[in-house]
Tab-separated table of C-alpha atoms and ligand atoms in Angstrom:
chain	number	residue	atom	x	y	z
X	6	MET	CA	22.720	-17.873	11.818
X	7	LYS	CA	23.149	-14.108	11.519
X	8	ASP	CA	19.709	-13.344	10.060
X	9	ARG	CA	20.365	-9.626	9.867
X	10	SER	CA	22.976	-9.928	7.166
X	11	MET	CA	20.713	-11.924	4.857
X	12	LYS	CA	18.326	-10.589	2.253
X	13	PRO	CA	14.600	-10.710	3.136
X	14	GLU	CA	13.817	-13.267	0.391
X	15	SER	CA	16.208	-15.713	2.079
X	16	LEU	CA	14.442	-15.376	5.406
X	17	MET	CA	10.769	-15.571	4.357
X	18	MET	CA	10.617	-19.337	4.898
X	19	SER	CA	12.093	-19.456	8.398
X	20	TYR	CA	12.502	-16.118	10.157
X	21	GLY	CA	10.932	-15.908	13.601
X	22	TYR	CA	9.573	-19.481	13.650
X	23	LYS	CA	10.951	-22.180	15.948
X	24	PRO	CA	10.001	-25.703	14.721
X	25	GLU	CA	10.857	-27.178	18.135
X	26	LEU	CA	7.887	-25.309	19.628
X	27	SER	CA	5.528	-26.983	17.108
X	28	GLU	CA	6.401	-30.704	17.081
X	29	GLY	CA	9.204	-30.045	14.579
X	30	ALA	CA	6.784	-28.997	11.829
X	31	ILE	CA	8.746	-27.234	9.108
X	32	LYS	CA	5.831	-24.879	8.492
X	33	CYS	CA	4.193	-22.723	11.102
X	34	PRO	CA	0.797	-24.224	12.040
X	35	ILE	CA	-2.337	-22.070	12.073
X	36	PHE	CA	-2.861	-21.214	15.736
X	37	LEU	CA	-6.648	-21.239	15.787
X	38	THR	CA	-6.935	-20.374	19.447
X	39	SER	CA	-8.482	-17.446	21.251
X	40	THR	CA	-6.462	-17.693	24.444
X	41	PHE	CA	-3.137	-19.064	25.767
X	42	VAL	CA	-2.484	-21.048	28.948
X	43	PHE	CA	-0.146	-19.407	31.487
X	44	LYS	CA	2.385	-21.634	33.288
X	45	SER	CA	1.628	-19.868	36.558
X	46	ALA	CA	-0.375	-16.954	37.920
X	47	GLU	CA	2.897	-15.060	38.315
X	48	GLU	CA	3.650	-15.489	34.607
X	49	GLY	CA	0.161	-14.231	33.657
X	50	LYS	CA	0.641	-11.224	35.893
X	51	SER	CA	4.026	-10.375	34.352
X	52	TYR	CA	2.664	-10.641	30.751
X	53	PHE	CA	-0.141	-8.232	31.619
X	54	GLU	CA	2.309	-5.802	33.204
X	55	LEU	CA	4.083	-5.649	29.839
X	56	ALA	CA	0.877	-5.535	27.809
X	57	TYR	CA	-0.382	-2.565	29.800
X	58	GLY	CA	2.979	-0.784	29.878
X	59	LYS	CA	3.247	-1.059	33.671
X	60	ARG	CA	6.934	-1.971	33.420
X	61	GLU	CA	9.754	-2.007	30.877
X	62	LYS	CA	10.835	-5.267	29.181
X	63	LEU	CA	13.753	-6.979	30.948
X	64	PRO	CA	16.853	-7.480	28.749
X	65	GLY	CA	16.070	-10.239	26.218
X	66	GLU	CA	12.504	-10.658	27.484
X	67	GLU	CA	9.858	-11.415	24.863
X	68	MET	CA	6.217	-10.546	25.244
X	69	GLY	CA	4.308	-13.699	26.238
X	70	LEU	CA	1.156	-14.867	24.495
X	71	ILE	CA	-2.054	-13.796	26.228
X	72	TYR	CA	-5.126	-13.607	23.981
X	73	SER	CA	-5.410	-13.549	20.169
X	74	ARG	CA	-6.741	-9.983	19.979
X	75	ILE	CA	-3.462	-8.854	21.582
X	76	ASN	CA	-1.011	-11.333	20.030
X	77	ASN	CA	-0.990	-14.653	18.187
X	78	PRO	CA	1.979	-16.638	16.812
X	79	ASP	CA	0.879	-16.462	13.154
X	80	LEU	CA	0.511	-12.682	13.359
X	81	GLU	CA	3.734	-12.133	15.302
X	82	ILE	CA	5.822	-14.200	12.884
X	83	LEU	CA	4.169	-12.462	9.917
X	84	GLU	CA	4.854	-9.030	11.440
X	85	ASN	CA	8.485	-9.910	12.076
X	86	ARG	CA	8.913	-11.058	8.468
X	87	LEU	CA	7.175	-8.008	6.995
X	88	ARG	CA	9.494	-5.733	8.992
X	89	LEU	CA	12.501	-7.088	7.082
X	90	TRP	CA	11.394	-5.688	3.701
X	91	ASP	CA	10.964	-2.106	4.909
X	92	ARG	CA	13.700	-2.349	7.575
X	93	ALA	CA	11.146	-1.173	10.157
X	94	GLU	CA	11.353	-1.645	13.927
X	95	ASP	CA	7.822	-2.936	14.262
X	96	CYS	CA	4.754	-3.956	12.295
X	97	ALA	CA	1.041	-4.511	12.955
X	98	VAL	CA	-1.210	-6.486	10.628
X	99	PHE	CA	-4.888	-5.696	10.172
X	100	GLU	CA	-7.999	-7.349	8.796
X	101	SER	CA	-7.932	-5.005	5.759
X	102	GLY	CA	-5.922	-2.207	4.192
X	103	MET	CA	-8.720	0.182	5.119
X	104	SER	CA	-8.601	-0.846	8.779
X	105	ALA	CA	-4.814	-0.213	8.791
X	106	ILE	CA	-5.318	3.235	7.226
X	107	SER	CA	-8.302	4.296	9.337
X	108	THR	CA	-6.640	3.115	12.576
X	109	VAL	CA	-3.568	5.267	11.834
X	110	LEU	CA	-5.725	8.312	10.995
X	111	LEU	CA	-7.711	7.849	14.215
X	112	GLU	CA	-4.583	7.441	16.354
X	113	PHE	CA	-2.651	10.417	14.974
X	114	LEU	CA	-5.505	12.936	14.644
X	115	LYS	CA	-7.799	14.501	17.244
X	116	PRO	CA	-10.563	17.131	17.014
X	117	GLY	CA	-9.179	20.461	15.787
X	118	ASP	CA	-6.126	18.905	14.077
X	119	LEU	CA	-5.288	19.376	10.405
X	120	LEU	CA	-4.616	16.416	8.107
X	121	LEU	CA	-2.575	17.077	4.945
X	122	TYR	CA	-3.120	14.469	2.228
X	123	SER	CA	-2.037	13.872	-1.353
X	124	SER	CA	-4.740	13.675	-3.997
X	125	PRO	CA	-5.763	11.471	-5.730
X	126	THR	CA	-5.856	8.809	-3.057
X	127	TYR	CA	-7.509	5.376	-2.863
X	128	GLY	CA	-11.318	5.704	-2.977
X	129	GLY	CA	-11.871	4.223	0.493
X	130	THR	CA	-9.246	6.515	2.020
X	131	ASP	CA	-10.759	9.479	0.193
X	132	HIS	CA	-14.176	8.588	1.614
X	133	PHE	CA	-12.852	8.265	5.175
X	134	ILE	CA	-11.070	11.630	4.878
X	135	HIS	CA	-14.081	13.465	3.441
X	136	HIS	CA	-17.018	11.784	5.132
X	137	PHE	CA	-15.770	10.504	8.487
X	138	LEU	CA	-12.959	12.774	9.730
X	139	PRO	CA	-15.086	15.970	9.534
X	140	LYS	CA	-17.597	14.309	11.908
X	141	ILE	CA	-14.942	14.187	14.620
X	142	GLY	CA	-13.798	17.749	13.941
X	143	VAL	CA	-10.637	16.938	11.970
X	144	GLN	CA	-9.804	19.506	9.264
X	145	THR	CA	-8.305	18.366	5.969
X	146	LEU	CA	-6.168	19.906	3.233
X	147	GLY	CA	-5.417	18.093	-0.042
X	148	PHE	CA	-2.558	18.731	-2.447
X	149	THR	CA	-1.561	17.287	-5.831
X	150	SER	CA	1.617	15.955	-7.403
X	151	GLU	CA	1.896	19.078	-9.584
X	152	MET	CA	2.669	21.268	-6.562
X	153	ASP	CA	6.364	21.916	-5.981
X	154	GLU	CA	8.049	22.633	-2.643
X	155	ALA	CA	7.147	26.352	-2.594
X	156	ASP	CA	3.523	25.730	-3.701
X	157	LEU	CA	3.009	23.147	-0.972
X	158	GLU	CA	4.493	25.305	1.773
X	159	GLN	CA	2.369	28.246	0.622
X	160	ALA	CA	-0.795	26.110	0.544
X	161	ILE	CA	-0.252	24.969	4.148
X	162	LEU	CA	0.679	28.414	5.474
X	163	SER	CA	-2.228	30.141	3.728
X	164	SER	CA	-4.769	27.558	4.980
X	165	GLY	CA	-4.929	29.395	8.294
X	166	LYS	CA	-4.565	26.016	10.057
X	167	ALA	CA	-0.816	25.444	9.716
X	168	GLN	CA	-0.265	25.360	13.472
X	169	GLN	CA	-2.789	22.527	13.836
X	170	LEU	CA	-1.067	20.335	11.227
X	171	ALA	CA	-0.664	16.961	12.976
X	172	HIS	CA	-0.499	14.205	10.372
X	173	VAL	CA	0.207	13.682	6.668
X	174	HIS	CA	-1.203	10.887	4.501
X	175	LEU	CA	0.589	10.303	1.181
X	176	GLU	CA	-0.088	7.816	-1.577
X	177	THR	CA	2.598	7.467	-4.220
X	178	PRO	CA	2.499	6.436	-7.010
X	179	ALA	CA	-1.134	7.485	-7.136
X	180	ASN	CA	-3.809	5.139	-8.320
X	181	PRO	CA	-4.675	5.045	-11.301
X	182	THR	CA	-2.372	7.575	-12.992
X	183	ASN	CA	0.983	6.663	-11.405
X	184	ALA	CA	1.505	10.360	-10.428
X	185	LEU	CA	4.448	10.627	-8.008
X	186	ILE	CA	4.738	12.508	-4.706
X	187	ASP	CA	8.248	13.398	-3.510
X	188	ILE	CA	8.258	12.067	0.080
X	189	ALA	CA	11.524	13.814	1.084
X	190	MET	CA	10.166	17.122	-0.226
X	191	VAL	CA	6.999	16.766	1.887
X	192	ARG	CA	9.158	15.974	4.947
X	193	ARG	CA	11.233	19.151	4.428
X	194	VAL	CA	8.138	21.321	4.029
X	195	VAL	CA	6.377	19.825	7.048
X	196	ASP	CA	9.481	20.234	9.220
X	197	ARG	CA	9.563	23.975	8.414
X	198	ILE	CA	5.921	24.562	9.445
X	199	PRO	CA	5.650	25.903	13.013
X	200	THR	CA	3.262	23.289	14.440
X	201	GLU	CA	2.219	22.624	18.027
X	202	GLU	CA	3.252	18.969	17.899
X	203	LYS	CA	5.604	16.827	15.820
X	204	VAL	CA	3.916	15.905	12.536
X	205	SER	CA	3.833	12.226	11.515
X	206	ILE	CA	3.945	11.259	7.835
X	207	ALA	CA	2.338	7.996	6.649
X	208	VAL	CA	2.772	6.645	3.104
X	209	ASP	CA	0.393	4.167	1.486
X	210	ASN	CA	2.968	1.977	-0.289
X	211	THR	CA	0.494	-0.565	-1.701
X	212	TYR	CA	1.424	0.068	-5.355
X	213	MET	CA	5.199	-0.346	-4.970
X	214	GLY	CA	5.842	-2.212	-1.813
X	215	PRO	CA	7.358	-3.816	-0.188
X	216	LEU	CA	9.838	-4.367	-3.016
X	217	TRP	CA	10.310	-1.216	-5.080
X	218	GLN	CA	9.883	1.675	-2.630
X	219	HIS	CA	10.854	2.095	1.041
X	220	PRO	CA	9.182	5.260	2.352
X	221	LEU	CA	10.958	5.112	5.746
X	222	ASP	CA	14.255	5.785	3.924
X	223	HIS	CA	12.822	9.023	2.493
X	224	GLY	CA	11.524	10.645	5.666
X	225	ALA	CA	8.195	8.888	6.255
X	226	ASP	CA	7.337	7.753	9.802
X	227	LEU	CA	4.814	5.052	8.904
X	228	VAL	CA	4.268	2.734	5.938
X	229	LEU	CA	0.751	1.507	5.141
X	230	TYR	CA	-0.282	-1.464	3.033
X	231	SER	CA	-3.295	-3.097	1.622
X	232	ALA	CA	-1.797	-6.589	2.014
X	233	THR	CA	-4.714	-7.730	-0.133
X	234	LYS	CA	-2.635	-6.651	-3.130
X	235	TYR	CA	1.036	-7.618	-3.794
X	236	ILE	CA	1.778	-8.984	-0.303
X	237	GLY	CA	-1.147	-11.439	-0.408
X	238	GLY	CA	-0.691	-11.633	-4.154
X	239	HIS	CA	-3.244	-14.331	-5.053
X	240	SER	CA	-6.554	-12.408	-4.897
X	241	ASP	CA	-7.758	-14.732	-2.144
X	242	LEU	CA	-7.698	-12.629	1.044
X	243	ILE	CA	-8.226	-9.144	2.494
X	244	ALA	CA	-5.588	-7.749	4.905
X	245	GLY	CA	-3.538	-4.680	5.803
X	246	ALA	CA	-0.303	-3.697	7.542
X	247	VAL	CA	1.362	-0.706	9.212
X	248	LEU	CA	5.123	-0.395	9.829
X	249	GLY	CA	7.252	2.156	11.639
X	250	ASN	CA	9.440	2.785	14.672
X	251	ALA	CA	8.711	1.130	18.030
X	252	GLU	CA	7.315	4.278	19.644
X	253	LEU	CA	4.716	5.015	16.955
X	254	MET	CA	3.877	1.337	16.476
X	255	LEU	CA	3.110	0.952	20.184
X	256	ARG	CA	0.380	3.576	19.659
X	257	VAL	CA	-0.910	1.817	16.530
X	258	LYS	CA	-0.914	-1.605	18.198
X	259	THR	CA	-2.619	-0.272	21.314
X	260	LEU	CA	-5.478	1.217	19.286
X	261	ARG	CA	-5.672	-2.036	17.287
X	262	THR	CA	-6.080	-3.963	20.539
X	263	PHE	CA	-9.080	-1.846	21.483
X	264	LEU	CA	-10.678	-1.606	18.033
X	265	GLY	CA	-10.091	-5.358	17.681
X	266	ASN	CA	-9.311	-5.089	13.952
X	267	MET	CA	-6.262	-7.380	13.804
X	268	ALA	CA	-5.970	-9.972	11.024
X	269	SER	CA	-7.198	-13.481	11.862
X	270	PRO	CA	-4.671	-16.321	12.427
X	271	HIS	CA	-5.872	-17.929	9.199
X	272	THR	CA	-5.217	-14.755	7.180
X	273	GLY	CA	-1.856	-14.422	8.936
X	274	TRP	CA	-0.933	-17.941	7.864
X	275	MET	CA	-2.025	-17.287	4.262
X	276	LEU	CA	0.183	-14.195	4.196
X	277	LEU	CA	3.156	-16.177	5.578
X	278	ARG	CA	2.762	-18.514	2.608
X	279	SER	CA	2.490	-15.548	0.213
X	280	LEU	CA	5.649	-13.890	1.538
X	281	GLU	CA	7.763	-16.896	0.499
X	282	THR	CA	7.199	-16.047	-3.175
X	283	LEU	CA	6.764	-12.273	-2.858
X	284	LYS	CA	9.975	-11.298	-4.584
X	285	ILE	CA	9.771	-13.703	-7.521
X	286	ARG	CA	6.105	-12.838	-8.065
X	287	MET	CA	6.701	-9.108	-8.052
X	288	GLU	CA	9.756	-9.377	-10.278
X	289	ALA	CA	7.916	-11.557	-12.792
X	290	MET	CA	4.979	-9.125	-12.830
X	291	GLN	CA	7.288	-6.164	-13.343
X	292	ALA	CA	9.196	-7.877	-16.171
X	293	ASN	CA	5.850	-8.551	-17.883
X	294	ALA	CA	4.642	-4.987	-17.288
X	295	VAL	CA	7.747	-3.507	-18.958
X	296	LEU	CA	7.032	-5.576	-22.098
X	297	VAL	CA	3.297	-4.831	-22.032
X	298	ALA	CA	3.990	-1.088	-21.682
X	299	ASP	CA	6.413	-1.219	-24.634
X	300	PHE	CA	3.748	-2.919	-26.715
X	301	LEU	CA	1.010	-0.431	-25.764
X	302	LYS	CA	3.264	2.607	-26.234
X	303	GLN	CA	3.606	1.974	-29.971
X	304	HIS	CA	0.039	0.808	-30.603
X	305	PRO	CA	-1.969	3.133	-32.904
X	306	LYS	CA	-5.124	2.771	-30.792
X	307	VAL	CA	-3.339	3.897	-27.615
X	308	GLU	CA	-3.253	7.650	-27.161
X	309	LYS	CA	-1.174	7.980	-23.987
X	310	ILE	CA	0.324	5.552	-21.485
X	311	ASN	CA	1.101	6.059	-17.784
X	312	TYR	CA	3.917	3.753	-16.706
X	313	LEU	CA	6.805	4.549	-14.383
X	314	GLY	CA	9.213	2.812	-16.752
X	315	LEU	CA	8.334	5.276	-19.510
X	316	LEU	CA	8.731	8.604	-17.713
X	317	GLU	CA	10.328	11.298	-19.850
X	318	GLN	CA	14.074	11.804	-19.376
X	319	GLY	CA	14.781	15.054	-17.558
X	320	SER	CA	11.210	15.420	-16.211
X	321	ARG	CA	10.525	16.108	-12.519
X	322	ASP	CA	8.626	12.809	-12.236
X	323	ARG	CA	11.602	10.935	-13.673
X	324	GLU	CA	13.904	12.537	-11.107
X	325	ILE	CA	11.569	11.610	-8.206
X	326	PHE	CA	11.171	8.084	-9.579
X	327	GLU	CA	14.911	7.500	-9.817
X	328	ARG	CA	15.519	8.781	-6.295
X	329	GLN	CA	12.547	7.106	-4.624
X	330	CYS	CA	11.807	3.830	-6.411
X	331	SER	CA	13.956	0.859	-7.386
X	332	GLY	CA	11.648	-0.429	-10.131
X	333	PRO	CA	8.730	0.732	-12.307
X	334	GLY	CA	6.307	-1.834	-10.875
X	335	ALA	CA	3.499	-3.698	-12.582
X	336	MET	CA	0.662	-1.163	-12.722
X	337	VAL	CA	-0.009	0.338	-16.145
X	338	SER	CA	-2.783	2.662	-17.255
X	339	PHE	CA	-3.471	4.031	-20.720
X	340	HIS	CA	-5.871	6.236	-22.651
X	341	ILE	CA	-7.436	4.408	-25.551
X	342	ARG	CA	-8.225	6.470	-28.649
X	343	GLY	CA	-11.875	7.384	-28.250
X	344	GLY	CA	-13.920	7.371	-25.057
X	345	GLU	CA	-16.028	5.122	-22.852
X	346	SER	CA	-17.473	2.996	-25.642
X	347	GLU	CA	-14.011	2.190	-27.052
X	348	ALA	CA	-12.675	1.485	-23.558
X	349	PHE	CA	-15.637	-0.813	-22.827
X	350	GLN	CA	-15.297	-2.571	-26.179
X	351	PHE	CA	-11.671	-3.266	-25.331
X	352	LEU	CA	-12.451	-4.481	-21.791
X	353	ASN	CA	-15.297	-6.696	-22.991
X	354	SER	CA	-13.018	-8.334	-25.578
X	355	LEU	CA	-10.234	-9.422	-23.229
X	356	GLN	CA	-10.021	-13.194	-22.849
X	357	LEU	CA	-7.030	-14.050	-20.636
X	358	ILE	CA	-6.965	-10.783	-18.689
X	359	LYS	CA	-9.932	-10.624	-16.316
X	360	LEU	CA	-12.245	-7.624	-15.947
X	361	ALA	CA	-12.094	-6.863	-12.201
X	362	VAL	CA	-10.960	-4.228	-9.714
X	363	SER	CA	-8.124	-4.847	-7.195
X	364	LEU	CA	-4.497	-5.394	-8.199
X	365	GLY	CA	-1.248	-7.120	-7.342
X	366	GLY	CA	-2.501	-10.697	-7.774
X	367	THR	CA	-0.908	-13.421	-9.889
X	368	GLU	CA	-3.559	-12.977	-12.595
X	369	SER	CA	-3.681	-9.875	-14.804
X	370	LEU	CA	-6.702	-7.619	-14.290
X	371	ALA	CA	-8.192	-4.733	-16.264
X	372	GLU	CA	-10.740	-2.108	-15.219
X	373	HIS	CA	-12.200	1.294	-16.115
X	374	PRO	CA	-11.286	3.725	-13.270
X	375	LYS	CA	-13.777	6.461	-14.167
X	376	SER	CA	-16.834	4.213	-13.863
X	377	MET	CA	-15.415	1.701	-11.350
X	378	THR	CA	-12.646	2.335	-8.776
X	379	HIS	CA	-12.849	6.126	-9.074
X	380	ALA	CA	-16.613	6.466	-9.658
X	381	GLY	CA	-16.962	8.216	-6.290
X	382	VAL	CA	-14.539	11.027	-7.220
X	383	ALA	CA	-16.183	14.329	-8.243
X	384	GLU	CA	-16.219	14.809	-12.034
X	385	GLU	CA	-13.991	17.917	-12.026
X	386	HIS	CA	-11.421	16.101	-9.892
X	387	GLN	CA	-11.536	13.082	-12.205
X	388	GLU	CA	-10.748	15.352	-15.144
X	389	GLN	CA	-7.986	17.146	-13.223
X	390	MET	CA	-6.263	13.881	-12.277
X	391	GLY	CA	-6.541	12.460	-15.784
X	392	VAL	CA	-9.260	9.913	-15.022
X	393	THR	CA	-11.060	10.218	-18.358
X	394	ASP	CA	-13.652	8.088	-20.199
X	395	ALA	CA	-10.765	6.664	-22.234
X	396	LEU	CA	-8.603	5.548	-19.305
X	397	VAL	CA	-8.065	1.816	-18.700
X	398	ARG	CA	-6.040	0.426	-15.778
X	399	LEU	CA	-4.096	-2.832	-15.921
X	400	SER	CA	-2.582	-4.852	-13.092
X	401	ILE	CA	-0.064	-7.134	-14.786
X	402	GLY	CA	0.296	-10.676	-13.437
X	403	VAL	CA	2.693	-13.595	-13.850
X	404	GLU	CA	1.294	-15.111	-17.073
X	405	ASN	CA	3.495	-15.561	-20.143
X	406	HIS	CA	4.168	-12.123	-21.603
X	407	GLU	CA	3.472	-13.205	-25.186
X	408	ASP	CA	0.034	-14.457	-24.164
X	409	LEU	CA	-0.700	-11.179	-22.368
X	410	ILE	CA	0.363	-9.117	-25.375
X	411	TYR	CA	-1.622	-11.384	-27.700
X	412	ASP	CA	-4.733	-10.824	-25.559
X	413	LEU	CA	-4.264	-7.035	-25.431
X	414	SER	CA	-3.608	-6.972	-29.163
X	415	GLN	CA	-6.698	-8.991	-30.131
X	416	ALA	CA	-8.878	-6.906	-27.777
X	417	LEU	CA	-7.538	-3.653	-29.292
X	418	ASP	CA	-8.227	-5.079	-32.761
X	419	THR	CA	-11.933	-5.404	-31.936
X	420	VAL	CA	-12.173	-1.693	-31.070
X	421	LYS	CA	-13.615	0.402	-33.883
X	422	ILE	CA	-12.240	3.901	-33.711
X	423	ARG	CA	-14.720	6.664	-34.501
X	424	GLU	CA	-13.345	9.436	-36.656
X	425	VAL	CA	-14.048	12.091	-33.991
X	426	THR	CA	-11.024	11.293	-31.833
X	427	HIS	CA	-9.118	14.232	-30.404
X	428	GLN	CA	-5.686	14.375	-31.984
B	508	PLP	C1	-6.859	-1.693	-2.123
B	508	PLP	C2	-6.205	-0.491	-1.574
B	508	PLP	C3	-6.492	-0.026	-0.273
B	508	PLP	C4	-7.542	-0.666	0.612
B	508	PLP	O1	-7.188	-1.941	1.000
B	508	PLP	P1	-8.237	-3.099	1.408
B	508	PLP	O2	-7.347	-4.237	1.716
B	508	PLP	O3	-9.134	-3.308	0.229
B	508	PLP	O4	-8.996	-2.595	2.585
B	508	PLP	C5	-5.799	1.073	0.181
B	508	PLP	N1	-4.887	1.711	-0.581
B	508	PLP	C6	-4.596	1.298	-1.835
B	508	PLP	C7	-3.583	2.038	-2.630
B	508	PLP	C8	-5.246	0.185	-2.380
B	508	PLP	O5	-4.967	-0.205	-3.634
């Protein structure tokens, strides 16, 4: 079977797994084992030579199993399947999205280096950038989606640290406003900066991936995921992933070996199960989100809606979206008429849609970014990025769309609008 010519969704049930190695079981067992028995001392020696980079792989040679911190069948099969979606050479899975992100930042930055990052970014990432990296002498420079190519280049050059630029962390679309960063534009700018070393660009693709955006095709070197979200997709596990070319991934996997923050075999197995339905889940969520956004757009109690499917024709965001994404996704946020009390009244009245943070699961979730996921962001930054008292974020799930719209509609009906709204 020529696997390479098939679409990822066709391969999620079988790719990389050999039933004959597991008593013919159609499904990959959970390999709950810490260590693996070598056939001979010579074999053990040769595996370690590869693991420690003491020799090159022979033609067709596969890395043997040694110890579950280094490699484990559930994780290897999962990594091979995840690679197919982003067409990446290699993948490493982690025990959380944050461990994937922090491991990459630690591997590609050293004291004195400059990190360029897009803002807003996920709260945990933001915390690591602002509270941990300075402790190891890493300098940071943030930029926003409003900056164009010239603004960004100017900001880097005038920072006085352009030469030390070593790594870029992007998150697009940004949580919770769906603001877009043009990955190819950042690549062009970074390539023009006279730096001491080659600059690596990592993109947190949690919101869109792995279905609707492939950052490697737009000039990124690494793709990051919270696999807790769409990849896991059932709100029942925490995991992360990094993908990229073999050279960079060897560095990521080596640091993972020594930090010991790989996913467990059980989590790996859960994710293998999730991947089988990834495409149909994400497509069903997106189809629902399009209908939900259409409903909210025309509702009198909704002041403004942020959804990639509703970007204005001819706008810069629309142009980036059409070039960079293949679908508008299933994350919607909107400003309710009024402020916190109206937003809370709405959230407290939802019946089917659950009031919780996180996203990308089969069930629809709603939350209030300003007081929940983005509570740690400084007030002036919240305002600047459009995280207001009136903003509500929705992660749309796989329920029936009429039931979702009914629930949103009845919850909006309970909201009493004060006459002081800003029009
Ligand atoms: C949830 C999330 C993370 C962190 O992932 P965990 O699995 O919770 O550690 C990182 N980035 C984005 C965009 C997220 O939504």
